[in-house]
């Protein structure tokens, strides 16, 4: 299980390959990657702030839950902070399980919890100023299915 | 003394990322009332508790949670990770 909270970009292909290559008994690997979205075509940059210490602690707790609940063989979370531009990868999740249903479910669970329980805050920097991204009610509702 | 941390727009409204404060408040809610009484910028940041979250020693908590033994309290808006 690996967690990295970093400012540097990551290589999605290299990370996915290394994660899959490290498996010994898993028959399924699921990966998800989140990109910086430019909703209105006016995004100059996205700044991601986080709470050092709590971020790692919160994500590890979420990963521990996922591993236990879906009997995962392995899990990976990479989440960036700092200044990013449109279409750059922000974060990725990978899960490995014996069968795909567990790998898919655990990846969705990790994403739902990372959205609203890991202490990151996004700020969109546009031509006309900067605005903090508001949390969506739907993100909170998504947690109730778990 | 307690370390108080602010993130995102809470940090911007108050104008600093962290400070050390003396408090005798029993709960987080009582501590927030002390902060609001300090200055206008705190009043502005803490006007609507429903738009705020709190963590005690880096664990999410409720505003009615006790403050006894806590070393670090953090205030921030709902998180937007992922």
PDB file of C-alpha atoms in Angstrom:
ATOM      1  CA  UNK A   1       0.000   0.000   0.000  1.00  0.00           C
ATOM      2  CA  UNK A   2       1.473   3.346  -0.976  1.00  0.00           C
ATOM      3  CA  UNK A   3       0.367   6.929  -0.467  1.00  0.00           C
ATOM      4  CA  UNK A   4       2.073   9.972  -1.906  1.00  0.00           C
ATOM      5  CA  UNK A   5       0.993  13.577  -1.351  1.00  0.00           C
ATOM      6  CA  UNK A   6       3.199  15.652  -3.622  1.00  0.00           C
ATOM      7  CA  UNK A   7       3.561  18.811  -5.687  1.00  0.00           C
ATOM      8  CA  UNK A   8       5.431  17.115  -8.542  1.00  0.00           C
ATOM      9  CA  UNK A   9       3.606  15.678 -11.552  1.00  0.00           C
ATOM     10  CA  UNK A  10       3.388  11.889 -11.719  1.00  0.00           C
ATOM     11  CA  UNK A  11       3.712   9.542 -14.678  1.00  0.00           C
ATOM     12  CA  UNK A  12       0.357   7.789 -14.972  1.00  0.00           C
ATOM     13  CA  UNK A  13       1.691   5.047 -17.248  1.00  0.00           C
ATOM     14  CA  UNK A  14       4.751   4.331 -15.136  1.00  0.00           C
ATOM     15  CA  UNK A  15       2.741   4.303 -11.910  1.00  0.00           C
ATOM     16  CA  UNK A  16       0.085   1.984 -13.381  1.00  0.00           C
ATOM     17  CA  UNK A  17       2.686  -0.390 -14.793  1.00  0.00           C
ATOM     18  CA  UNK A  18       4.689  -0.532 -11.584  1.00  0.00           C
ATOM     19  CA  UNK A  19       1.543  -1.116  -9.543  1.00  0.00           C
ATOM     20  CA  UNK A  20       0.384  -3.986 -11.768  1.00  0.00           C
ATOM     21  CA  UNK A  21       3.879  -5.504 -11.967  1.00  0.00           C
ATOM     22  CA  UNK A  22       4.152  -5.633  -8.180  1.00  0.00           C
ATOM     23  CA  UNK A  23       1.097  -7.902  -7.841  1.00  0.00           C
ATOM     24  CA  UNK A  24       1.588 -11.570  -7.093  1.00  0.00           C
ATOM     25  CA  UNK A  25      -1.935 -12.964  -6.673  1.00  0.00           C
ATOM     26  CA  UNK A  26      -4.318 -10.206  -7.822  1.00  0.00           C
ATOM     27  CA  UNK A  27      -6.331 -10.892 -10.964  1.00  0.00           C
ATOM     28  CA  UNK A  28      -7.751  -7.372 -11.260  1.00  0.00           C
ATOM     29  CA  UNK A  29      -6.247  -3.893 -11.189  1.00  0.00           C
ATOM     30  CA  UNK A  30      -8.439  -0.799 -11.450  1.00  0.00           C
ATOM     31  CA  UNK A  31      -7.010   2.696 -11.843  1.00  0.00           C
ATOM     32  CA  UNK A  32      -8.719   6.065 -11.787  1.00  0.00           C
ATOM     33  CA  UNK A  33      -7.121   9.397 -12.658  1.00  0.00           C
ATOM     34  CA  UNK A  34      -8.561  12.829 -11.950  1.00  0.00           C
ATOM     35  CA  UNK A  35      -7.638  15.711 -14.271  1.00  0.00           C
ATOM     36  CA  UNK A  36      -7.935  19.438 -13.730  1.00  0.00           C
ATOM     37  CA  UNK A  37     -11.211  20.403 -15.416  1.00  0.00           C
ATOM     38  CA  UNK A  38     -11.685  23.783 -17.072  1.00  0.00           C
ATOM     39  CA  UNK A  39     -15.447  24.249 -16.938  1.00  0.00           C
ATOM     40  CA  UNK A  40     -15.778  27.605 -18.634  1.00  0.00           C
ATOM     41  CA  UNK A  41     -12.625  27.621 -20.733  1.00  0.00           C
ATOM     42  CA  UNK A  42     -11.247  30.455 -18.591  1.00  0.00           C
ATOM     43  CA  UNK A  43      -9.125  28.574 -16.090  1.00  0.00           C
ATOM     44  CA  UNK A  44      -5.592  29.961 -15.806  1.00  0.00           C
ATOM     45  CA  UNK A  45      -4.608  27.609 -12.985  1.00  0.00           C
ATOM     46  CA  UNK A  46      -5.921  25.571 -10.108  1.00  0.00           C
ATOM     47  CA  UNK A  47      -4.331  25.902  -6.688  1.00  0.00           C
ATOM     48  CA  UNK A  48      -4.744  23.001  -4.304  1.00  0.00           C
ATOM     49  CA  UNK A  49      -4.148  23.623  -0.617  1.00  0.00           C
ATOM     50  CA  UNK A  50      -3.950  20.834   1.949  1.00  0.00           C
ATOM     51  CA  UNK A  51      -3.400  20.183   5.643  1.00  0.00           C
ATOM     52  CA  UNK A  52       0.019  18.492   5.980  1.00  0.00           C
ATOM     53  CA  UNK A  53      -0.157  15.705   8.512  1.00  0.00           C
ATOM     54  CA  UNK A  54      -3.924  15.358   8.565  1.00  0.00           C
ATOM     55  CA  UNK A  55      -3.981  14.708   4.808  1.00  0.00           C
ATOM     56  CA  UNK A  56      -1.762  11.642   5.110  1.00  0.00           C
ATOM     57  CA  UNK A  57      -3.540  10.449   8.240  1.00  0.00           C
ATOM     58  CA  UNK A  58      -7.022  10.797   6.707  1.00  0.00           C
ATOM     59  CA  UNK A  59      -6.102   9.099   3.432  1.00  0.00           C
ATOM     60  CA  UNK A  60      -4.354   6.214   5.207  1.00  0.00           C
ATOM     61  CA  UNK A  61      -7.472   5.655   7.309  1.00  0.00           C
ATOM     62  CA  UNK A  62      -9.604   5.559   4.147  1.00  0.00           C
ATOM     63  CA  UNK A  63      -7.155   3.164   2.465  1.00  0.00           C
ATOM     64  CA  UNK A  64      -7.111   0.869   5.513  1.00  0.00           C
ATOM     65  CA  UNK A  65     -10.915   0.711   5.398  1.00  0.00           C
ATOM     66  CA  UNK A  66     -10.930  -0.106   1.685  1.00  0.00           C
ATOM     67  CA  UNK A  67      -8.290  -2.822   2.030  1.00  0.00           C
ATOM     68  CA  UNK A  68     -10.175  -4.489   4.864  1.00  0.00           C
ATOM     69  CA  UNK A  69     -13.625  -4.238   3.343  1.00  0.00           C
ATOM     70  CA  UNK A  70     -12.797  -5.534  -0.143  1.00  0.00           C
ATOM     71  CA  UNK A  71      -9.881  -7.803   0.796  1.00  0.00           C
ATOM     72  CA  UNK A  72      -7.583  -5.791  -1.453  1.00  0.00           C
ATOM     73  CA  UNK A  73      -4.171  -7.152  -2.311  1.00  0.00           C
ATOM     74  CA  UNK A  74      -2.845  -3.617  -2.737  1.00  0.00           C
ATOM     75  CA  UNK A  75      -3.843   0.035  -3.041  1.00  0.00           C
ATOM     76  CA  UNK A  76      -2.178   3.219  -4.252  1.00  0.00           C
ATOM     77  CA  UNK A  77      -3.174   6.861  -3.828  1.00  0.00           C
ATOM     78  CA  UNK A  78      -1.225   9.770  -5.325  1.00  0.00           C
ATOM     79  CA  UNK A  79      -2.639  13.258  -4.741  1.00  0.00           C
ATOM     80  CA  UNK A  80      -0.991  16.489  -5.799  1.00  0.00           C
ATOM     81  CA  UNK A  81      -1.177  19.933  -4.274  1.00  0.00           C
ATOM     82  CA  UNK A  82       0.137  23.317  -5.346  1.00  0.00           C
ATOM     83  CA  UNK A  83      -0.451  25.034  -8.679  1.00  0.00           C
ATOM     84  CA  UNK A  84      -1.776  23.000 -11.629  1.00  0.00           C
ATOM     85  CA  UNK A  85      -3.099  23.882 -15.085  1.00  0.00           C
ATOM     86  CA  UNK A  86      -6.073  22.504 -17.055  1.00  0.00           C
ATOM     87  CA  UNK A  87      -5.947  18.797 -17.988  1.00  0.00           C
ATOM     88  CA  UNK A  88      -3.010  18.053 -15.710  1.00  0.00           C
ATOM     89  CA  UNK A  89      -3.483  14.907 -13.616  1.00  0.00           C
ATOM     90  CA  UNK A  90      -4.379  15.904 -10.037  1.00  0.00           C
ATOM     91  CA  UNK A  91      -4.549  12.494  -8.476  1.00  0.00           C
ATOM     92  CA  UNK A  92      -4.770   8.781  -9.095  1.00  0.00           C
ATOM     93  CA  UNK A  93      -6.094   5.753  -7.290  1.00  0.00           C
ATOM     94  CA  UNK A  94      -5.199   2.137  -8.015  1.00  0.00           C
ATOM     95  CA  UNK A  95      -6.643  -0.970  -6.408  1.00  0.00           C
ATOM     96  CA  UNK A  96      -5.689  -4.618  -6.814  1.00  0.00           C
ATOM     97  CA  UNK A  97      -7.928  -7.514  -5.869  1.00  0.00           C
ATOM     98  CA  UNK A  98      -8.412 -11.152  -6.806  1.00  0.00           C
ATOM     99  CA  UNK A  99     -11.560 -10.248  -8.756  1.00  0.00           C
ATOM    100  CA  UNK A 100     -12.660  -7.111 -10.565  1.00  0.00           C
ATOM    101  CA  UNK A 101     -15.844  -6.388  -8.601  1.00  0.00           C
ATOM    102  CA  UNK A 102     -13.824  -5.751  -5.439  1.00  0.00           C
ATOM    103  CA  UNK A 103     -11.229  -3.672  -7.272  1.00  0.00           C
ATOM    104  CA  UNK A 104     -13.914  -1.466  -8.903  1.00  0.00           C
ATOM    105  CA  UNK A 105     -15.926  -1.012  -5.718  1.00  0.00           C
ATOM    106  CA  UNK A 106     -12.880  -0.188  -3.616  1.00  0.00           C
ATOM    107  CA  UNK A 107     -11.675   2.377  -6.168  1.00  0.00           C
ATOM    108  CA  UNK A 108     -15.077   4.101  -6.151  1.00  0.00           C
ATOM    109  CA  UNK A 109     -15.161   4.046  -2.357  1.00  0.00           C
ATOM    110  CA  UNK A 110     -11.675   5.600  -2.212  1.00  0.00           C
ATOM    111  CA  UNK A 111     -12.700   8.326  -4.664  1.00  0.00           C
ATOM    112  CA  UNK A 112     -15.928   9.144  -2.836  1.00  0.00           C
ATOM    113  CA  UNK A 113     -14.077   9.494   0.456  1.00  0.00           C
ATOM    114  CA  UNK A 114     -11.122  11.407  -0.972  1.00  0.00           C
ATOM    115  CA  UNK A 115     -13.563  13.989  -2.378  1.00  0.00           C
ATOM    116  CA  UNK A 116     -15.009  15.011   0.932  1.00  0.00           C
ATOM    117  CA  UNK A 117     -12.926  13.525   3.766  1.00  0.00           C
ATOM    118  CA  UNK A 118      -9.349  14.259   2.731  1.00  0.00           C
ATOM    119  CA  UNK A 119      -8.354  17.835   3.658  1.00  0.00           C
ATOM    120  CA  UNK A 120      -7.742  19.384   0.249  1.00  0.00           C
ATOM    121  CA  UNK A 121      -9.219  22.641  -1.009  1.00  0.00           C
ATOM    122  CA  UNK A 122      -9.274  23.691  -4.647  1.00  0.00           C
ATOM    123  CA  UNK A 123      -9.111  27.277  -5.825  1.00  0.00           C
ATOM    124  CA  UNK A 124      -9.795  28.168  -9.448  1.00  0.00           C
ATOM    125  CA  UNK A 125      -7.700  31.029 -10.773  1.00  0.00           C
ATOM    126  CA  UNK A 126      -9.373  32.660 -13.786  1.00  0.00           C
ATOM    127  CA  UNK A 127      -8.954  35.759 -15.883  1.00  0.00           C
ATOM    128  CA  UNK A 128     -11.391  37.666 -13.656  1.00  0.00           C
ATOM    129  CA  UNK A 129     -10.072  36.547 -10.301  1.00  0.00           C
ATOM    130  CA  UNK A 130      -9.920  33.540  -8.040  1.00  0.00           C
ATOM    131  CA  UNK A 131     -12.651  31.469  -6.452  1.00  0.00           C
ATOM    132  CA  UNK A 132     -12.661  28.569  -3.978  1.00  0.00           C
ATOM    133  CA  UNK A 133     -14.429  25.520  -5.347  1.00  0.00           C
ATOM    134  CA  UNK A 134     -17.527  24.808  -3.252  1.00  0.00           C
ATOM    135  CA  UNK A 135     -18.173  21.281  -2.011  1.00  0.00           C
ATOM    136  CA  UNK A 136     -21.151  19.660  -3.748  1.00  0.00           C
ATOM    137  CA  UNK A 137     -24.078  18.232  -1.803  1.00  0.00           C
ATOM    138  CA  UNK A 138     -23.912  15.249  -4.163  1.00  0.00           C
ATOM    139  CA  UNK A 139     -20.433  14.427  -2.893  1.00  0.00           C
ATOM    140  CA  UNK A 140     -21.731  14.152   0.658  1.00  0.00           C
ATOM    141  CA  UNK A 141     -24.727  12.089  -0.505  1.00  0.00           C
ATOM    142  CA  UNK A 142     -22.327   9.746  -2.341  1.00  0.00           C
ATOM    143  CA  UNK A 143     -20.888   8.641   1.011  1.00  0.00           C
ATOM    144  CA  UNK A 144     -24.232   7.315   2.214  1.00  0.00           C
ATOM    145  CA  UNK A 145     -24.138   4.405  -0.249  1.00  0.00           C
ATOM    146  CA  UNK A 146     -21.143   2.934   1.586  1.00  0.00           C
TER     147      UNK A 146
ATOM    148  CA  UNK B   1      -1.984  27.250  24.798  1.00  0.00           C
ATOM    149  CA  UNK B   2      -3.491  25.706  21.707  1.00  0.00           C
ATOM    150  CA  UNK B   3      -2.332  25.755  18.086  1.00  0.00           C
ATOM    151  CA  UNK B   4      -5.082  27.088  15.852  1.00  0.00           C
ATOM    152  CA  UNK B   5      -4.867  26.458  12.088  1.00  0.00           C
ATOM    153  CA  UNK B   6      -6.937  27.983   9.298  1.00  0.00           C
ATOM    154  CA  UNK B   7      -7.251  26.751   5.727  1.00  0.00           C
ATOM    155  CA  UNK B   8      -8.656  27.966   2.402  1.00  0.00           C
ATOM    156  CA  UNK B   9     -11.054  30.930   2.673  1.00  0.00           C
ATOM    157  CA  UNK B  10     -11.034  30.758   6.457  1.00  0.00           C
ATOM    158  CA  UNK B  11      -7.279  31.444   6.340  1.00  0.00           C
ATOM    159  CA  UNK B  12      -7.840  34.281   3.851  1.00  0.00           C
ATOM    160  CA  UNK B  13     -10.561  35.941   5.912  1.00  0.00           C
ATOM    161  CA  UNK B  14      -8.594  35.776   9.142  1.00  0.00           C
ATOM    162  CA  UNK B  15      -5.388  36.726   7.385  1.00  0.00           C
ATOM    163  CA  UNK B  16      -3.011  34.136   8.797  1.00  0.00           C
ATOM    164  CA  UNK B  17      -2.484  30.390   8.533  1.00  0.00           C
ATOM    165  CA  UNK B  18      -1.926  29.618  12.207  1.00  0.00           C
ATOM    166  CA  UNK B  19      -1.536  31.124  15.646  1.00  0.00           C
ATOM    167  CA  UNK B  20      -1.124  30.048  19.262  1.00  0.00           C
ATOM    168  CA  UNK B  21      -3.905  31.132  21.566  1.00  0.00           C
ATOM    169  CA  UNK B  22      -4.795  30.892  25.209  1.00  0.00           C
ATOM    170  CA  UNK B  23      -8.305  29.633  25.905  1.00  0.00           C
ATOM    171  CA  UNK B  24     -10.359  28.273  28.738  1.00  0.00           C
ATOM    172  CA  UNK B  25     -13.219  27.223  26.454  1.00  0.00           C
ATOM    173  CA  UNK B  26     -14.665  23.798  27.249  1.00  0.00           C
ATOM    174  CA  UNK B  27     -15.968  22.994  23.781  1.00  0.00           C
ATOM    175  CA  UNK B  28     -15.078  23.909  20.201  1.00  0.00           C
ATOM    176  CA  UNK B  29     -18.305  25.923  19.964  1.00  0.00           C
ATOM    177  CA  UNK B  30     -17.353  27.970  23.034  1.00  0.00           C
ATOM    178  CA  UNK B  31     -13.894  28.547  21.576  1.00  0.00           C
ATOM    179  CA  UNK B  32     -15.466  29.759  18.323  1.00  0.00           C
ATOM    180  CA  UNK B  33     -17.524  32.262  20.342  1.00  0.00           C
ATOM    181  CA  UNK B  34     -14.291  33.565  21.915  1.00  0.00           C
ATOM    182  CA  UNK B  35     -12.732  33.920  18.478  1.00  0.00           C
ATOM    183  CA  UNK B  36     -15.763  35.726  17.062  1.00  0.00           C
ATOM    184  CA  UNK B  37     -15.559  38.255  19.881  1.00  0.00           C
ATOM    185  CA  UNK B  38     -11.905  39.045  19.131  1.00  0.00           C
ATOM    186  CA  UNK B  39     -12.116  41.030  15.915  1.00  0.00           C
ATOM    187  CA  UNK B  40     -14.301  41.656  12.886  1.00  0.00           C
ATOM    188  CA  UNK B  41     -12.216  39.341  10.665  1.00  0.00           C
ATOM    189  CA  UNK B  42     -12.925  36.409  13.002  1.00  0.00           C
ATOM    190  CA  UNK B  43     -16.599  37.293  13.087  1.00  0.00           C
ATOM    191  CA  UNK B  44     -16.567  37.257   9.274  1.00  0.00           C
ATOM    192  CA  UNK B  45     -14.854  33.879   9.120  1.00  0.00           C
ATOM    193  CA  UNK B  46     -17.056  32.179  11.713  1.00  0.00           C
ATOM    194  CA  UNK B  47     -20.406  33.773  10.847  1.00  0.00           C
ATOM    195  CA  UNK B  48     -21.902  30.534   9.500  1.00  0.00           C
ATOM    196  CA  UNK B  49     -20.774  27.356  11.237  1.00  0.00           C
ATOM    197  CA  UNK B  50     -22.724  25.175   8.810  1.00  0.00           C
ATOM    198  CA  UNK B  51     -20.182  26.144   6.132  1.00  0.00           C
ATOM    199  CA  UNK B  52     -17.243  25.178   8.345  1.00  0.00           C
ATOM    200  CA  UNK B  53     -15.574  21.977   9.463  1.00  0.00           C
ATOM    201  CA  UNK B  54     -13.284  21.436  12.432  1.00  0.00           C
ATOM    202  CA  UNK B  55     -10.499  18.965  13.154  1.00  0.00           C
ATOM    203  CA  UNK B  56      -9.049  18.287  16.604  1.00  0.00           C
ATOM    204  CA  UNK B  57      -5.491  16.953  16.575  1.00  0.00           C
ATOM    205  CA  UNK B  58      -5.986  16.190  12.861  1.00  0.00           C
ATOM    206  CA  UNK B  59      -9.219  14.197  13.247  1.00  0.00           C
ATOM    207  CA  UNK B  60     -12.578  15.549  12.061  1.00  0.00           C
ATOM    208  CA  UNK B  61     -14.786  16.509  14.997  1.00  0.00           C
ATOM    209  CA  UNK B  62     -18.099  18.169  15.843  1.00  0.00           C
ATOM    210  CA  UNK B  63     -18.456  21.703  17.154  1.00  0.00           C
ATOM    211  CA  UNK B  64     -19.835  20.397  20.444  1.00  0.00           C
ATOM    212  CA  UNK B  65     -16.711  18.267  21.010  1.00  0.00           C
ATOM    213  CA  UNK B  66     -14.697  18.950  24.203  1.00  0.00           C
ATOM    214  CA  UNK B  67     -11.423  20.858  23.882  1.00  0.00           C
ATOM    215  CA  UNK B  68      -9.713  19.327  26.934  1.00  0.00           C
ATOM    216  CA  UNK B  69      -6.280  17.911  26.075  1.00  0.00           C
ATOM    217  CA  UNK B  70      -6.417  19.078  22.456  1.00  0.00           C
ATOM    218  CA  UNK B  71      -3.133  20.520  21.147  1.00  0.00           C
ATOM    219  CA  UNK B  72      -4.174  21.499  17.629  1.00  0.00           C
ATOM    220  CA  UNK B  73      -7.523  22.722  16.334  1.00  0.00           C
ATOM    221  CA  UNK B  74      -8.085  23.455  12.644  1.00  0.00           C
ATOM    222  CA  UNK B  75     -10.952  25.294  10.957  1.00  0.00           C
ATOM    223  CA  UNK B  76     -11.697  24.977   7.246  1.00  0.00           C
ATOM    224  CA  UNK B  77     -14.493  24.824   4.676  1.00  0.00           C
ATOM    225  CA  UNK B  78     -15.893  21.481   3.452  1.00  0.00           C
ATOM    226  CA  UNK B  79     -13.117  19.622   1.681  1.00  0.00           C
ATOM    227  CA  UNK B  80     -12.820  19.430  -2.098  1.00  0.00           C
ATOM    228  CA  UNK B  81     -10.288  16.713  -2.811  1.00  0.00           C
ATOM    229  CA  UNK B  82     -10.155  14.154  -5.572  1.00  0.00           C
TER     230      UNK B  82
END
